[in-house]
XYZ file of C-alpha atoms in Angstrom:
196
model
C 31.038 -24.409 -6.594
C 30.659 -24.028 -10.339
C 29.576 -20.961 -12.296
C 26.233 -22.544 -13.195
C 25.153 -22.790 -9.542
C 24.859 -19.030 -9.088
C 22.474 -18.580 -12.041
C 20.288 -21.617 -11.350
C 21.901 -23.780 -14.023
C 23.097 -27.312 -13.556
C 26.567 -28.493 -14.529
C 25.484 -29.290 -18.097
C 24.213 -25.773 -18.860
C 20.491 -26.510 -18.614
C 18.436 -24.897 -15.871
C 17.936 -27.176 -12.866
C 14.517 -28.605 -12.078
C 14.242 -26.535 -8.897
C 15.153 -23.327 -10.728
C 12.590 -24.026 -13.478
C 9.920 -24.845 -10.881
C 10.396 -21.590 -8.979
C 10.646 -19.591 -12.213
C 7.349 -21.063 -13.402
C 5.776 -20.469 -9.975
C 6.882 -16.818 -10.125
C 5.405 -16.443 -13.605
C 2.055 -17.858 -12.490
C 2.035 -15.549 -9.447
C 2.833 -12.513 -11.619
C 0.117 -13.531 -14.079
C -2.475 -13.592 -11.271
C -1.269 -10.204 -10.047
C -1.559 -8.771 -13.571
C -5.080 -10.145 -13.952
C -6.161 -8.647 -10.606
C -4.914 -5.125 -11.392
C -8.181 -3.646 -12.764
C -10.310 -5.043 -9.908
C -9.455 -2.540 -7.176
C -12.569 -3.049 -5.051
C -12.318 -6.846 -5.150
C -8.646 -6.718 -4.164
C -9.300 -4.458 -1.172
C -12.344 -6.460 -0.025
C -10.184 -9.589 -0.114
C -7.481 -7.850 1.917
C -10.040 -6.615 4.462
C -11.419 -10.162 4.664
C -7.937 -11.538 5.339
C -7.426 -8.838 7.946
C -10.714 -9.768 9.627
C -9.740 -13.458 9.671
C -6.366 -12.520 11.177
C -8.028 -10.428 13.912
C -10.420 -13.258 14.762
C -7.499 -15.675 14.948
C -5.549 -13.406 17.298
C -8.660 -12.856 19.438
C -9.414 -16.577 19.726
C -5.798 -17.536 20.431
C -5.352 -14.670 22.942
C -1.758 -14.071 21.882
C 0.628 -12.825 19.220
C -0.033 -9.201 20.182
C 3.503 -8.128 19.328
C 3.045 -9.521 15.806
C -0.212 -7.580 15.517
C 1.520 -4.423 16.746
C 4.292 -4.885 14.160
C 1.653 -5.425 11.458
C -0.109 -2.217 12.512
C 3.156 -0.245 12.375
C 3.913 -1.717 8.942
C 0.452 -0.784 7.625
C 0.804 2.732 9.058
C 4.146 3.090 7.278
C 2.568 1.939 4.003
C -0.357 4.344 4.452
C 1.963 7.312 5.042
C 3.931 6.405 1.897
C 0.614 6.154 0.020
C -0.387 9.657 1.157
C 3.001 11.231 0.422
C 4.027 12.719 -2.930
C 6.763 10.977 -4.880
C 8.867 14.148 -4.854
C 8.801 15.735 -1.406
C 8.032 19.465 -1.832
C 10.000 20.356 1.301
C 13.168 18.983 -0.297
C 12.467 20.684 -3.623
C 11.712 24.066 -2.022
C 15.225 25.488 -2.450
C 16.195 23.930 -5.755
C 14.541 24.880 -9.035
C 15.382 21.712 -10.944
C 12.813 18.928 -11.191
C 9.050 18.773 -10.824
C 7.203 20.270 -7.890
C 3.630 20.703 -6.777
C 1.881 23.976 -7.654
C 1.565 26.334 -4.703
C -0.134 29.317 -6.347
C -3.315 29.650 -8.358
C -1.563 30.770 -11.550
C 1.013 27.948 -11.545
C 0.777 25.039 -13.937
C -1.216 22.035 -12.720
C 0.880 18.990 -11.947
C -0.881 15.767 -11.019
C -0.300 14.162 -7.645
C 2.083 11.238 -8.003
C 2.260 8.984 -4.965
C 5.444 7.683 -3.408
C 3.699 4.298 -3.060
C 1.125 3.547 -5.791
C -2.212 1.981 -4.844
C -1.398 -1.443 -6.311
C 1.910 -1.716 -4.457
C 0.175 -0.494 -1.287
C -2.429 -3.249 -1.629
C 0.152 -5.889 -2.499
C 2.429 -5.022 0.421
C -0.470 -4.798 2.894
C -1.786 -8.195 1.810
C 1.655 -9.802 2.030
C 2.062 -8.288 5.505
C -1.215 -9.825 6.672
C -0.235 -13.225 5.261
C 3.180 -13.081 6.956
C 1.560 -12.091 10.264
C -0.973 -14.917 9.879
C 1.888 -17.346 9.274
C 3.650 -16.094 12.418
C 0.595 -17.043 14.501
C 1.304 -20.708 13.755
C 4.651 -20.553 15.573
C 4.814 -20.290 19.349
C 8.211 -18.522 19.155
C 6.447 -15.337 17.980
C 3.996 -15.386 20.898
C 5.924 -12.982 23.127
C 4.022 -12.250 26.339
C 3.216 -8.528 26.507
C 0.606 -6.358 28.189
C -1.500 -5.591 25.121
C -3.239 -2.391 26.349
C 0.137 -0.638 26.387
C 0.728 -1.676 22.771
C -2.701 -0.342 21.796
C -1.952 2.955 23.552
C 1.462 3.211 21.848
C -0.083 2.531 18.457
C -2.837 5.123 18.931
C -0.275 7.728 20.012
C 1.999 6.887 17.088
C -0.922 7.029 14.649
C -2.100 10.422 15.929
C 1.367 11.978 15.924
C 2.210 10.636 12.474
C -1.088 11.657 10.901
C -0.902 15.118 12.489
C 2.528 15.606 10.929
C 1.300 14.308 7.557
C -1.762 16.583 7.557
C 0.385 19.611 8.465
C 2.678 18.725 5.559
C -0.332 18.452 3.216
C -1.653 21.842 4.346
C 1.743 23.547 4.147
C 2.456 22.381 0.592
C -1.181 22.424 -0.562
C -1.672 18.979 -1.952
C -4.539 16.540 -1.658
C -3.592 12.895 -2.149
C -7.096 11.828 -3.155
C -8.545 12.602 -6.559
C -11.697 11.243 -8.084
C -10.634 11.222 -11.688
C -10.908 13.808 -14.387
C -13.324 16.711 -14.055
C -16.394 16.405 -16.246
C -17.752 19.516 -17.895
C -21.264 19.782 -19.223
C -21.693 20.992 -22.731
C -24.406 23.315 -23.963
C -27.840 21.876 -23.445
C -30.234 21.861 -26.399
C -32.962 24.431 -25.982
C -35.371 23.377 -28.687
C -37.262 20.266 -29.572
C -35.932 17.950 -32.193
C -37.732 17.967 -35.514
C -38.915 14.731 -36.995
C -38.266 14.480 -40.709
Protein backbone atom coordinates (compact mmCIF):
# COMPACT_ATOMS: atom_id res chain seq x y z
CA UNK A 1 0.00 0.00 0.00
CA UNK A 2 1.48 3.32 -1.03
CA UNK A 3 1.34 6.64 0.81
CA UNK A 4 -1.05 8.12 -1.77
CA UNK A 5 -3.76 5.55 -1.01
CA UNK A 6 -4.45 6.89 2.48
CA UNK A 7 -5.10 10.46 1.28
CA UNK A 8 -7.17 9.56 -1.78
CA UNK A 9 -4.34 10.11 -4.25
CA UNK A 10 -3.34 7.74 -6.99
CA UNK A 11 0.22 6.55 -7.53
CA UNK A 12 1.07 9.53 -9.75
CA UNK A 13 0.15 12.16 -7.14
CA UNK A 14 -3.17 13.24 -8.65
CA UNK A 15 -6.39 12.59 -6.76
CA UNK A 16 -8.18 9.44 -7.92
CA UNK A 17 -11.46 9.66 -9.80
CA UNK A 18 -13.37 8.10 -6.90
CA UNK A 19 -11.85 10.53 -4.40
CA UNK A 20 -12.70 13.53 -6.61
CA UNK A 21 -16.25 12.24 -7.13
CA UNK A 22 -16.94 11.88 -3.41
CA UNK A 23 -15.25 15.20 -2.64
CA UNK A 24 -17.45 16.94 -5.21
CA UNK A 25 -20.53 15.11 -3.89
CA UNK A 26 -19.70 16.29 -0.36
CA UNK A 27 -19.30 19.87 -1.58
CA UNK A 28 -22.68 19.81 -3.31
CA UNK A 29 -24.31 18.35 -0.18
CA UNK A 30 -22.72 21.02 2.02
CA UNK A 31 -23.82 23.72 -0.42
CA UNK A 32 -27.45 22.55 -0.16
CA UNK A 33 -27.18 22.48 3.63
CA UNK A 34 -25.79 26.03 3.65
CA UNK A 35 -28.59 27.25 1.40
CA UNK A 36 -31.25 25.66 3.63
CA UNK A 37 -29.97 27.24 6.86
CA UNK A 38 -32.22 30.35 6.92
CA UNK A 39 -35.40 28.38 6.10
CA UNK A 40 -36.13 26.88 9.52
CA UNK A 41 -39.85 26.29 9.00
CA UNK A 42 -39.38 24.66 5.59
CA UNK A 43 -36.67 22.37 6.96
CA UNK A 44 -38.83 21.19 9.87
CA UNK A 45 -41.93 20.73 7.69
CA UNK A 46 -39.84 18.57 5.37
CA UNK A 47 -38.58 16.52 8.31
CA UNK A 48 -42.12 16.09 9.66
CA UNK A 49 -43.23 15.02 6.18
CA UNK A 50 -40.45 12.42 6.03
CA UNK A 51 -41.43 11.25 9.49
CA UNK A 52 -45.07 10.91 8.41
CA UNK A 53 -44.04 8.91 5.32
CA UNK A 54 -41.90 6.66 7.53
CA UNK A 55 -44.79 6.05 9.95
CA UNK A 56 -47.14 5.20 7.08
CA UNK A 57 -44.56 2.79 5.68
CA UNK A 58 -44.14 1.03 9.03
CA UNK A 59 -47.92 0.87 9.48
CA UNK A 60 -48.52 -0.60 6.02
CA UNK A 61 -45.66 -3.11 6.30
CA UNK A 62 -46.66 -4.10 9.86
CA UNK A 63 -43.05 -4.53 10.94
CA UNK A 64 -39.74 -2.89 11.75
CA UNK A 65 -40.98 -1.86 15.20
CA UNK A 66 -37.54 -2.23 16.76
CA UNK A 67 -36.14 0.21 14.18
CA UNK A 68 -38.94 2.64 15.03
CA UNK A 69 -38.20 2.24 18.74
CA UNK A 70 -34.50 2.94 18.12
CA UNK A 71 -35.44 6.00 16.05
CA UNK A 72 -37.66 7.26 18.88
CA UNK A 73 -34.86 6.81 21.43
CA UNK A 74 -32.44 8.62 19.11
CA UNK A 75 -34.86 11.54 18.64
CA UNK A 76 -35.45 11.72 22.41
CA UNK A 77 -31.68 11.87 22.96
CA UNK A 78 -31.39 14.69 20.40
CA UNK A 79 -34.29 16.58 22.00
CA UNK A 80 -32.72 16.37 25.47
CA UNK A 81 -29.41 17.67 24.06
CA UNK A 82 -31.37 20.48 22.36
CA UNK A 83 -32.98 21.47 25.68
CA UNK A 84 -29.76 21.28 27.70
CA UNK A 85 -27.31 24.15 28.15
CA UNK A 86 -23.88 23.82 26.59
CA UNK A 87 -22.23 24.24 29.99
CA UNK A 88 -24.06 22.17 32.60
CA UNK A 89 -24.73 24.40 35.64
CA UNK A 90 -24.60 21.43 38.01
CA UNK A 91 -20.98 20.78 37.01
CA UNK A 92 -20.06 24.46 37.23
CA UNK A 93 -21.68 24.92 40.66
CA UNK A 94 -18.49 24.37 42.68
CA UNK A 95 -15.94 25.95 40.37
CA UNK A 96 -15.83 29.68 39.70
CA UNK A 97 -13.99 29.52 36.39
CA UNK A 98 -15.95 29.64 33.14
CA UNK A 99 -19.40 30.89 32.19
CA UNK A 100 -22.52 29.95 34.09
CA UNK A 101 -26.20 30.76 33.97
CA UNK A 102 -27.47 33.58 36.20
CA UNK A 103 -29.32 32.34 39.26
CA UNK A 104 -30.15 35.63 40.98
CA UNK A 105 -31.95 38.74 39.80
CA UNK A 106 -28.92 41.02 40.16
CA UNK A 107 -26.53 38.74 38.25
CA UNK A 108 -25.41 39.53 34.73
CA UNK A 109 -27.57 38.14 31.93
CA UNK A 110 -25.97 35.35 29.96
CA UNK A 111 -27.78 34.00 26.92
CA UNK A 112 -28.84 30.38 26.77
CA UNK A 113 -26.43 28.42 24.59
CA UNK A 114 -27.64 24.96 23.63
CA UNK A 115 -25.57 21.82 23.78
CA UNK A 116 -27.07 20.86 20.40
CA UNK A 117 -27.93 23.83 18.14
CA UNK A 118 -31.22 23.83 16.22
CA UNK A 119 -29.60 23.22 12.81
CA UNK A 120 -27.62 20.21 14.03
CA UNK A 121 -30.75 18.92 15.79
CA UNK A 122 -32.70 19.15 12.52
CA UNK A 123 -29.88 17.64 10.48
CA UNK A 124 -29.38 14.69 12.83
CA UNK A 125 -33.12 14.04 13.16
CA UNK A 126 -33.55 14.04 9.38
CA UNK A 127 -30.58 11.72 8.86
CA UNK A 128 -32.01 9.40 11.52
CA UNK A 129 -35.35 9.21 9.71
CA UNK A 130 -33.62 8.50 6.39
CA UNK A 131 -31.49 5.75 7.96
CA UNK A 132 -34.58 4.20 9.58
CA UNK A 133 -36.44 4.40 6.26
CA UNK A 134 -33.52 2.65 4.56
CA UNK A 135 -33.60 -0.10 7.21
CA UNK A 136 -37.22 -0.86 6.31
CA UNK A 137 -36.04 -2.11 2.91
CA UNK A 138 -34.03 -4.92 4.50
CA UNK A 139 -35.75 -7.91 6.08
CA UNK A 140 -32.80 -8.46 8.46
CA UNK A 141 -33.93 -5.43 10.50
CA UNK A 142 -37.49 -6.74 10.85
CA UNK A 143 -37.03 -8.34 14.27
CA UNK A 144 -40.30 -9.80 15.56
CA UNK A 145 -41.29 -8.03 18.78
CA UNK A 146 -44.50 -7.35 20.67
CA UNK A 147 -44.87 -3.68 19.79
CA UNK A 148 -47.16 -2.58 22.68
CA UNK A 149 -44.34 -3.31 25.12
CA UNK A 150 -41.99 -1.09 23.09
CA UNK A 151 -44.57 1.71 23.11
CA UNK A 152 -44.96 1.36 26.89
CA UNK A 153 -41.17 1.39 27.38
CA UNK A 154 -40.81 4.48 25.22
CA UNK A 155 -43.58 6.36 27.05
CA UNK A 156 -42.02 5.49 30.41
CA UNK A 157 -38.57 6.52 29.22
CA UNK A 158 -39.92 9.77 27.78
CA UNK A 159 -41.76 10.68 31.00
CA UNK A 160 -38.82 9.86 33.27
CA UNK A 161 -36.32 11.70 31.09
CA UNK A 162 -38.48 14.79 30.65
CA UNK A 163 -39.28 14.90 34.38
CA UNK A 164 -35.56 14.89 35.14
CA UNK A 165 -34.90 17.57 32.50
CA UNK A 166 -37.69 19.83 33.80
CA UNK A 167 -36.43 19.46 37.39
CA UNK A 168 -32.97 20.44 36.16
CA UNK A 169 -34.42 23.49 34.36
CA UNK A 170 -36.31 24.57 37.49
CA UNK A 171 -33.35 24.00 39.82
CA UNK A 172 -30.92 26.05 37.72
CA UNK A 173 -33.52 28.55 36.46
CA UNK A 174 -33.08 28.42 32.74
CA UNK A 175 -35.59 28.38 29.91
CA UNK A 176 -34.33 26.84 26.68
CA UNK A 177 -36.83 28.69 24.50
CA UNK A 178 -36.46 32.36 23.67
CA UNK A 179 -38.38 34.35 21.13
CA UNK A 180 -35.69 36.78 20.14
CA UNK A 181 -34.74 40.15 21.49
CA UNK A 182 -37.17 42.13 23.63
CA UNK A 183 -38.75 45.06 21.84
CA UNK A 184 -39.29 48.27 23.76
CA UNK A 185 -41.71 50.94 22.67
CA UNK A 186 -40.43 54.44 22.45
CA UNK A 187 -42.31 57.56 23.46
CA UNK A 188 -45.47 58.00 21.48
CA UNK A 189 -46.11 61.38 19.86
CA UNK A 190 -48.82 63.28 21.65
CA UNK A 191 -49.54 66.03 19.16
CA UNK A 192 -50.58 66.24 15.57
CA UNK A 193 -48.01 66.80 12.91
CA UNK A 194 -47.95 70.24 11.34
CA UNK A 195 -48.08 70.57 7.60
CA UNK A 196 -45.68 73.16 6.27
